[in-house]
Tab-separated table of C-alpha atoms in Angstrom:
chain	number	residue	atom	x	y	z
A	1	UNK	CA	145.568	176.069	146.728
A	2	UNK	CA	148.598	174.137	145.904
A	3	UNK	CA	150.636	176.115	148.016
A	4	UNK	CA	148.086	176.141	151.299
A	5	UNK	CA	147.893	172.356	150.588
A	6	UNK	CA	152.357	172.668	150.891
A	7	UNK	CA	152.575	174.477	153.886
A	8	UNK	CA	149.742	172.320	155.758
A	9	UNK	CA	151.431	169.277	155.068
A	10	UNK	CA	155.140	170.924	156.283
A	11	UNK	CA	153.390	171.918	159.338
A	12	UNK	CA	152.081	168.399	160.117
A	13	UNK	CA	155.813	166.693	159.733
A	14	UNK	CA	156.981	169.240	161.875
A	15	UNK	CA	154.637	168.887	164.734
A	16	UNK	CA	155.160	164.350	164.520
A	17	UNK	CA	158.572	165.129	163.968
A	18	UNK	CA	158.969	167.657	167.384
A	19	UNK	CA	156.584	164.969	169.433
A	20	UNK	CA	158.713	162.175	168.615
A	21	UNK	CA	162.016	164.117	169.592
A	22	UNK	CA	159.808	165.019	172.850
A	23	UNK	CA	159.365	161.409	173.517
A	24	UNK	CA	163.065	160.540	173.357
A	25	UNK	CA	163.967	163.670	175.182
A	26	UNK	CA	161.541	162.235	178.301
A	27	UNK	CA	163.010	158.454	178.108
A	28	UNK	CA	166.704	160.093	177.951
A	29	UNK	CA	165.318	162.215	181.338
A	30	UNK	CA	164.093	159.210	183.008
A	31	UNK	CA	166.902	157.081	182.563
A	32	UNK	CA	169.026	159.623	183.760
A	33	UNK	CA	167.175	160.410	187.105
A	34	UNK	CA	167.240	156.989	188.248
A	35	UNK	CA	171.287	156.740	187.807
A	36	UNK	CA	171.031	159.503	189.935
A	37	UNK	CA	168.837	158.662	192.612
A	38	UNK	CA	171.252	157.095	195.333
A	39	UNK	CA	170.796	157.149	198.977
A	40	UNK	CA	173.785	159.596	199.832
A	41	UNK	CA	171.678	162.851	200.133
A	42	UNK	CA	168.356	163.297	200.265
A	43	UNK	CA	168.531	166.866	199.480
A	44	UNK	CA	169.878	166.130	195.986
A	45	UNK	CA	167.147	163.446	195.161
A	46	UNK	CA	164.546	165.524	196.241
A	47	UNK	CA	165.850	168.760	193.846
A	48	UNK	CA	166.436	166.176	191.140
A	49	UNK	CA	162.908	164.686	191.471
A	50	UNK	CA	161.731	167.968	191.622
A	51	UNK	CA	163.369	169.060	188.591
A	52	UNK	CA	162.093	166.104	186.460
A	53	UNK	CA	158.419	166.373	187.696
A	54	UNK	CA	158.772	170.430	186.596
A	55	UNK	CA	160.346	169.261	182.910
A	56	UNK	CA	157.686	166.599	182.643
A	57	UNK	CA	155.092	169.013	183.249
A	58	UNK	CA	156.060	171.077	180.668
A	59	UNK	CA	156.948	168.761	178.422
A	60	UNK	CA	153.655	167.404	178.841
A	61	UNK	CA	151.839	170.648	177.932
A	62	UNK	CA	154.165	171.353	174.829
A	63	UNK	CA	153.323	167.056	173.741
A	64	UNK	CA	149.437	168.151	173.993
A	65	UNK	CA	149.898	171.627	172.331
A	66	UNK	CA	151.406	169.338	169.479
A	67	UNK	CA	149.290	167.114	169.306
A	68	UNK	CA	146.167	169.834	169.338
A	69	UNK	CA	147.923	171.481	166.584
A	70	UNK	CA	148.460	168.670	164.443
A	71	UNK	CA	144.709	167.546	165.019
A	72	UNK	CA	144.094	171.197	164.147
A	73	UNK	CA	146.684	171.236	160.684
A	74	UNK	CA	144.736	167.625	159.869
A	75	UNK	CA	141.499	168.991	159.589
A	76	UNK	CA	142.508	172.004	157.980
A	77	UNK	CA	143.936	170.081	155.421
A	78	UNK	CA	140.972	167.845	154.914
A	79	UNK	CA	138.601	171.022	154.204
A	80	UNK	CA	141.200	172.249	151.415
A	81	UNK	CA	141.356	168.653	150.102
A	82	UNK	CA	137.171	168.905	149.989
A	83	UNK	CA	137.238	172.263	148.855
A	84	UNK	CA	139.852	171.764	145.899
A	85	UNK	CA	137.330	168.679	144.752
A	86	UNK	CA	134.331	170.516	144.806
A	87	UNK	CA	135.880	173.676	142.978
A	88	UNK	CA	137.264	171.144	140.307
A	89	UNK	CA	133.613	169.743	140.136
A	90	UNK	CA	132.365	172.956	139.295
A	91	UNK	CA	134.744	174.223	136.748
A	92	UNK	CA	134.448	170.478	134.760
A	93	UNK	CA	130.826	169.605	135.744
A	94	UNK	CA	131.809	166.551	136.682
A	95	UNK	CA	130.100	164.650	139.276
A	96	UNK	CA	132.320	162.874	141.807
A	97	UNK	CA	130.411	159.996	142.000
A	98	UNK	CA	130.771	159.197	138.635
A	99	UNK	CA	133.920	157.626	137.661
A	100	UNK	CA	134.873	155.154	134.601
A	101	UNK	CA	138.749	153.397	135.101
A	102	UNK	CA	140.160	155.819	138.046
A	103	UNK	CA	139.458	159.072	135.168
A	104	UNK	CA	136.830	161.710	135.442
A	105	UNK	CA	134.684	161.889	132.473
A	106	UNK	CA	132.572	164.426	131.305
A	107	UNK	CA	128.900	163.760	131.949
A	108	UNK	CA	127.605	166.175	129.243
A	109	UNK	CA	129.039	164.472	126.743
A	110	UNK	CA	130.501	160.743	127.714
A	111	UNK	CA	134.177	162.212	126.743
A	112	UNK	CA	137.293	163.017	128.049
A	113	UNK	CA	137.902	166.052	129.695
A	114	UNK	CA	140.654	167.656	126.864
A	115	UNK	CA	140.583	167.167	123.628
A	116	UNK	CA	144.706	166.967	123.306
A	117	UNK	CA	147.488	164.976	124.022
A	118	UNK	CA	151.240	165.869	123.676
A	119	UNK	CA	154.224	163.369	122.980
A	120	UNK	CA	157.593	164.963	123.422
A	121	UNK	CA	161.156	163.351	121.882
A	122	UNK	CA	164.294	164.919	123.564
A	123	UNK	CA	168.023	165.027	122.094
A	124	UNK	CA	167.204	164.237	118.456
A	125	UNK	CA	170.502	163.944	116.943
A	126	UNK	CA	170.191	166.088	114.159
A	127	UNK	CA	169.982	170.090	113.466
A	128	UNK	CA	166.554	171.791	113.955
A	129	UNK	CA	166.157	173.339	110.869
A	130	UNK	CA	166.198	169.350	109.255
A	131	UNK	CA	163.878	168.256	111.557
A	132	UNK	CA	161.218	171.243	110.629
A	133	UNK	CA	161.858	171.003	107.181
A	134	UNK	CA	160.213	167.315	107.534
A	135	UNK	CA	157.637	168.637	109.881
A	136	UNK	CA	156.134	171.325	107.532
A	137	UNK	CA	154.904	168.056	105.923
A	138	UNK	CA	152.571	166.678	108.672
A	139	UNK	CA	151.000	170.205	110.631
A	140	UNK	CA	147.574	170.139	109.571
A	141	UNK	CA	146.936	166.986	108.752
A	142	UNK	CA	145.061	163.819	110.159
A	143	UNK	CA	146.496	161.644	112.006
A	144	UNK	CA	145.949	158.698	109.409
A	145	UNK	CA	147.398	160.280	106.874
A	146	UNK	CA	150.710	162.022	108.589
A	147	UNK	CA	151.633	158.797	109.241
A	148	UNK	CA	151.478	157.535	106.169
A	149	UNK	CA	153.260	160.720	105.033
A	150	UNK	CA	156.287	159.459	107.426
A	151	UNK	CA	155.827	155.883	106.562
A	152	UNK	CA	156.903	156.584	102.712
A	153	UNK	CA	159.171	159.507	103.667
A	154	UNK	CA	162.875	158.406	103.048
A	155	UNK	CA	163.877	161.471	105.194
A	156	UNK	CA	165.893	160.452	108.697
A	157	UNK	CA	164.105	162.749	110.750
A	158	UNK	CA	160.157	160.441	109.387
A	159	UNK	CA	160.951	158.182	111.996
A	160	UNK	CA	161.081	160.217	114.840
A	161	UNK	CA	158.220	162.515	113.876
A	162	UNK	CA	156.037	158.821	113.122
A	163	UNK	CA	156.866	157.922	116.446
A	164	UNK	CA	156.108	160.878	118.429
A	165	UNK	CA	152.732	161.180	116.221
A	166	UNK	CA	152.157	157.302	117.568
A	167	UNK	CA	152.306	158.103	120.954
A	168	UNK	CA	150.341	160.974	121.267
A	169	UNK	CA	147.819	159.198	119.403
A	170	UNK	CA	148.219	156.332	121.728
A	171	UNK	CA	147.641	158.330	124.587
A	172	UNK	CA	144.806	160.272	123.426
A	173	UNK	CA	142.862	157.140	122.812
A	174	UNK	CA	144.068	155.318	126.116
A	175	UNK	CA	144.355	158.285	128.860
A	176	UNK	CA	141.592	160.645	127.638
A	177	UNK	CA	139.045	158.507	125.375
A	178	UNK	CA	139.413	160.617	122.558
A	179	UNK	CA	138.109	159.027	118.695
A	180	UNK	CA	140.844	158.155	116.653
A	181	UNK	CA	139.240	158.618	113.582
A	182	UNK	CA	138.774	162.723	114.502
A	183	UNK	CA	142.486	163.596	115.798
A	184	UNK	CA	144.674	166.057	113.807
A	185	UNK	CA	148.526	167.103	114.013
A	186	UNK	CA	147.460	170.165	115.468
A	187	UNK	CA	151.129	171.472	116.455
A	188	UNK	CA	154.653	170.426	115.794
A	189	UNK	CA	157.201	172.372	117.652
A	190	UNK	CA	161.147	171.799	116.968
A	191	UNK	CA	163.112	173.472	119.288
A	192	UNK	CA	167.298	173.140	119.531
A	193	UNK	CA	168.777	171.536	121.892
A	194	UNK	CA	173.214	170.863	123.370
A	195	UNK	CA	175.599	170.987	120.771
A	196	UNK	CA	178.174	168.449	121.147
A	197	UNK	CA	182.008	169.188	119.098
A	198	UNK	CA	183.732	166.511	118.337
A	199	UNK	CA	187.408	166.421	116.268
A	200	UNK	CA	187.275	166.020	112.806
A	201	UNK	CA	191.039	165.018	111.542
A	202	UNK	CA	192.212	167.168	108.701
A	203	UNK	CA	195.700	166.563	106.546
A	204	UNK	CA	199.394	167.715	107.727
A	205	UNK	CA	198.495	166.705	111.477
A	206	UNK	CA	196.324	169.675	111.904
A	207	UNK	CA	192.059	169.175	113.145
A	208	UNK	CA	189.162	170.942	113.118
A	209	UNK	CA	186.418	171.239	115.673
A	210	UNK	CA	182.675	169.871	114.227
A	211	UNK	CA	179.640	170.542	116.054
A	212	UNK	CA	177.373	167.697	116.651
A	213	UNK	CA	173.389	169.253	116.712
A	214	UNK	CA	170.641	167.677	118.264
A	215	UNK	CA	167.265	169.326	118.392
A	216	UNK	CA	163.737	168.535	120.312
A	217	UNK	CA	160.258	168.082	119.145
A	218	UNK	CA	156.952	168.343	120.327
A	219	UNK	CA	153.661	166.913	118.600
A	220	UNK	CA	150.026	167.735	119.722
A	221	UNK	CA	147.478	166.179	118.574
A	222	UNK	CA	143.860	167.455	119.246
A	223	UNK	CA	140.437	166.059	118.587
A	224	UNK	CA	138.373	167.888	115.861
A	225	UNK	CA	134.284	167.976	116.663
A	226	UNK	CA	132.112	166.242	113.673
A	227	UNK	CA	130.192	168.729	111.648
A	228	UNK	CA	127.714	167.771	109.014
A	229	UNK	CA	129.248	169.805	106.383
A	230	UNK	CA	132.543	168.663	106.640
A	231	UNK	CA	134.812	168.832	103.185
A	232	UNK	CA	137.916	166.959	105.178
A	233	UNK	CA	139.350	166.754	107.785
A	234	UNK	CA	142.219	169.228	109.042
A	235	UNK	CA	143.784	172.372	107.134
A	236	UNK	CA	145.587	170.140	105.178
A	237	UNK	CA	144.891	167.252	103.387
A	238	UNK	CA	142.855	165.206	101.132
A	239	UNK	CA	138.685	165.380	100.719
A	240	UNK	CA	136.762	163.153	102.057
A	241	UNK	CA	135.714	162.910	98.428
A	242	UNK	CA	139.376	162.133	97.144
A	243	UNK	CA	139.967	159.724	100.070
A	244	UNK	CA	136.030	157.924	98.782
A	245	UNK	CA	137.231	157.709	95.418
A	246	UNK	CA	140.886	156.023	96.156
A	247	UNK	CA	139.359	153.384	98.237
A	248	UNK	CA	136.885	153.026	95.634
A	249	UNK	CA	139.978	152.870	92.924
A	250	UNK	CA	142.067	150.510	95.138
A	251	UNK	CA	138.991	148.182	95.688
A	252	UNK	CA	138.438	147.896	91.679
A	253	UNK	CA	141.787	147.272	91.158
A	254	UNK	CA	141.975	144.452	94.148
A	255	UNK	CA	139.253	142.622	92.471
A	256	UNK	CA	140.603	142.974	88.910
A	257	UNK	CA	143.983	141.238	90.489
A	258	UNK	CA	141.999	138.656	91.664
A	259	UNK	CA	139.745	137.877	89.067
A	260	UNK	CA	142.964	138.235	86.751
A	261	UNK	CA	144.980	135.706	89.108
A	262	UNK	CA	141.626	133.245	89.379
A	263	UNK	CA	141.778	133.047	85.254
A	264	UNK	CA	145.346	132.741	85.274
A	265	UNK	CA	144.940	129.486	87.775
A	266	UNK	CA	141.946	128.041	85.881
A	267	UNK	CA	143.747	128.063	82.294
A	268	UNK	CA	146.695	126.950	83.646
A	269	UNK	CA	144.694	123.536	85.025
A	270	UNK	CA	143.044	123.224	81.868
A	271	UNK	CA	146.129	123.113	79.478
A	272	UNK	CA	147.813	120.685	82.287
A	273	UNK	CA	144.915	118.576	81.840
A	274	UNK	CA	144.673	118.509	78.245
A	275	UNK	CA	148.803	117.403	77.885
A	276	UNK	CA	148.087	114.653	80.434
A	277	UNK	CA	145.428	113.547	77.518
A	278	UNK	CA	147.810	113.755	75.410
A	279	UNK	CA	150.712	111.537	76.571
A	280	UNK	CA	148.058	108.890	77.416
A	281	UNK	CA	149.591	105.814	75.762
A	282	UNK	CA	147.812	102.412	75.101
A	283	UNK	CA	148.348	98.562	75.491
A	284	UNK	CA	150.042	98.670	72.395
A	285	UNK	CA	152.381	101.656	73.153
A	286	UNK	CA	151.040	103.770	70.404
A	287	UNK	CA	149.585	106.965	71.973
A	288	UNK	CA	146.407	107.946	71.833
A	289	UNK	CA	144.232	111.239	71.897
């Protein structure tokens, strides 16, 4: 389809591109038949006029065989264009009518279409095998919790996996409507990528060549369907359970800070309070209690 919808469109600048050349071609012809059109022989201006009411002719007929083919390439490719919709309707059961923010969206279930995103860094500077080592930490795990993984990794190569992991989340919840709270690491590719040498200076004049790596990487993240009996979510990863009970854990121990911190404030008014009681001095300078 993509290729019929290629040549149909080739074929239409070729025809508005050989009727505009026509066009100059008869202007050039005029122009030239009246310089030549003086009153020395009649003979001449007759053959000449003759001429140029033969080349107008059929220039004429090849301006509306252009023109019929063009008309004829336009509606061909307006069929195609109504074709390709309607056989993209089909396959996605999408209505055409129904569109939400210039995006087709599934009308079985409210959702996007796919149920992944990619997000691609090129020309990491460092070697591959680094980068997957780092990796091998965050396949098969939510999205949450890889980066968290990254966030507390002291690893150089965290910060480029966190980011590509942010912006495939990004645009799964921006381009395709996807739930954040369902989206796994589903893949994390590392490929290699140019080697750069640079001159590293060794003693007695002499140098080395040193190969500078860099590597790619490619995260997918893909949303994972709710199911009732869920134990967590990924391959990988903590239990719902075990994620329950830390927040439960963390919540204890943030009001036992504050509680702690709230005593700490009130006994530290009251023994202010009872020195300023203390130094309270009377009339006759002795102080009392």
């Amino acid at each position: 389809t993509n290729k019929m919808l290629r040549r149909l469109l080739s074929s239409v600048g070729r025809s508005r591109l050989l009727t505009q050349r026509l066009g100059r071609g008869m202007t050039m012809m005029t122009s030239s038949s009246s310089l030549s059109a003086s009153p020395t022989s009649s003979s001449s201006s007759s053959s000449s006029v003759a001429a140029l009411v033969s080349s107008w002719s059929s220039s004429s007929r090849l301006a509306r065989r252009t023109m019929a083919s063009e008309k004829r390439a336009e509606a061909e490719f307006v069929e195609t264009t109504a074709k390709v919709d309607a056989e993209s309707a089909a396959v996605y059961d999408v209505d055409l009518d129904e569109i939400v923010d210039g995006d087709f969206v599934d009308v079985r279930t409210g959702g996007a279409l796919q149920d992944r995103s990619t997000a691609r860094r090129q020309d990491i500077p460092m070697s591959a095998q680094k980068l997957n080592d780092v990796c091998r930490l965050v396949r098969g795990l939510s999205v949450d919790e890889a980066m968290t993984q990254m966030q507390l990794s002291h690893k150089k190569a965290a910060r480029y996996i966190r980011a590509a992991i942010h912006n495939a989340r990004a645009a799964a919840i921006h381009n395709y409507n996807m739930n954040p709270d369902r989206l796994i690491v589903a893949e994390a590719y590392v490929g290699k990528g140019v080697s750069r040498y640079q001159i590293e200076y060794r003693a007695k004049g002499r140098a080395n060549r040193r190969r500078q790596h860099s590597s790619h990487l490619r995260i997918v993240v893909q949303e994972v369907p709710d199911t009732p009996d869920e134990v967590k979510l990924g391959k990988w990863g903590r239990r719902h359970s075990t994620i329950q009970r830390t927040l439960e854990r963390m919540e204890q121990l943030h009001n036992a800070a504050a509680a702690a911190s709230a005593t700490s404030s009130s006994s530290a008014s009251s023994a202010s309070s009872s020195s300023a009681d203390a130094d309270v001095v009377d009339g006759d300078g002795n102080k009392g209690n």
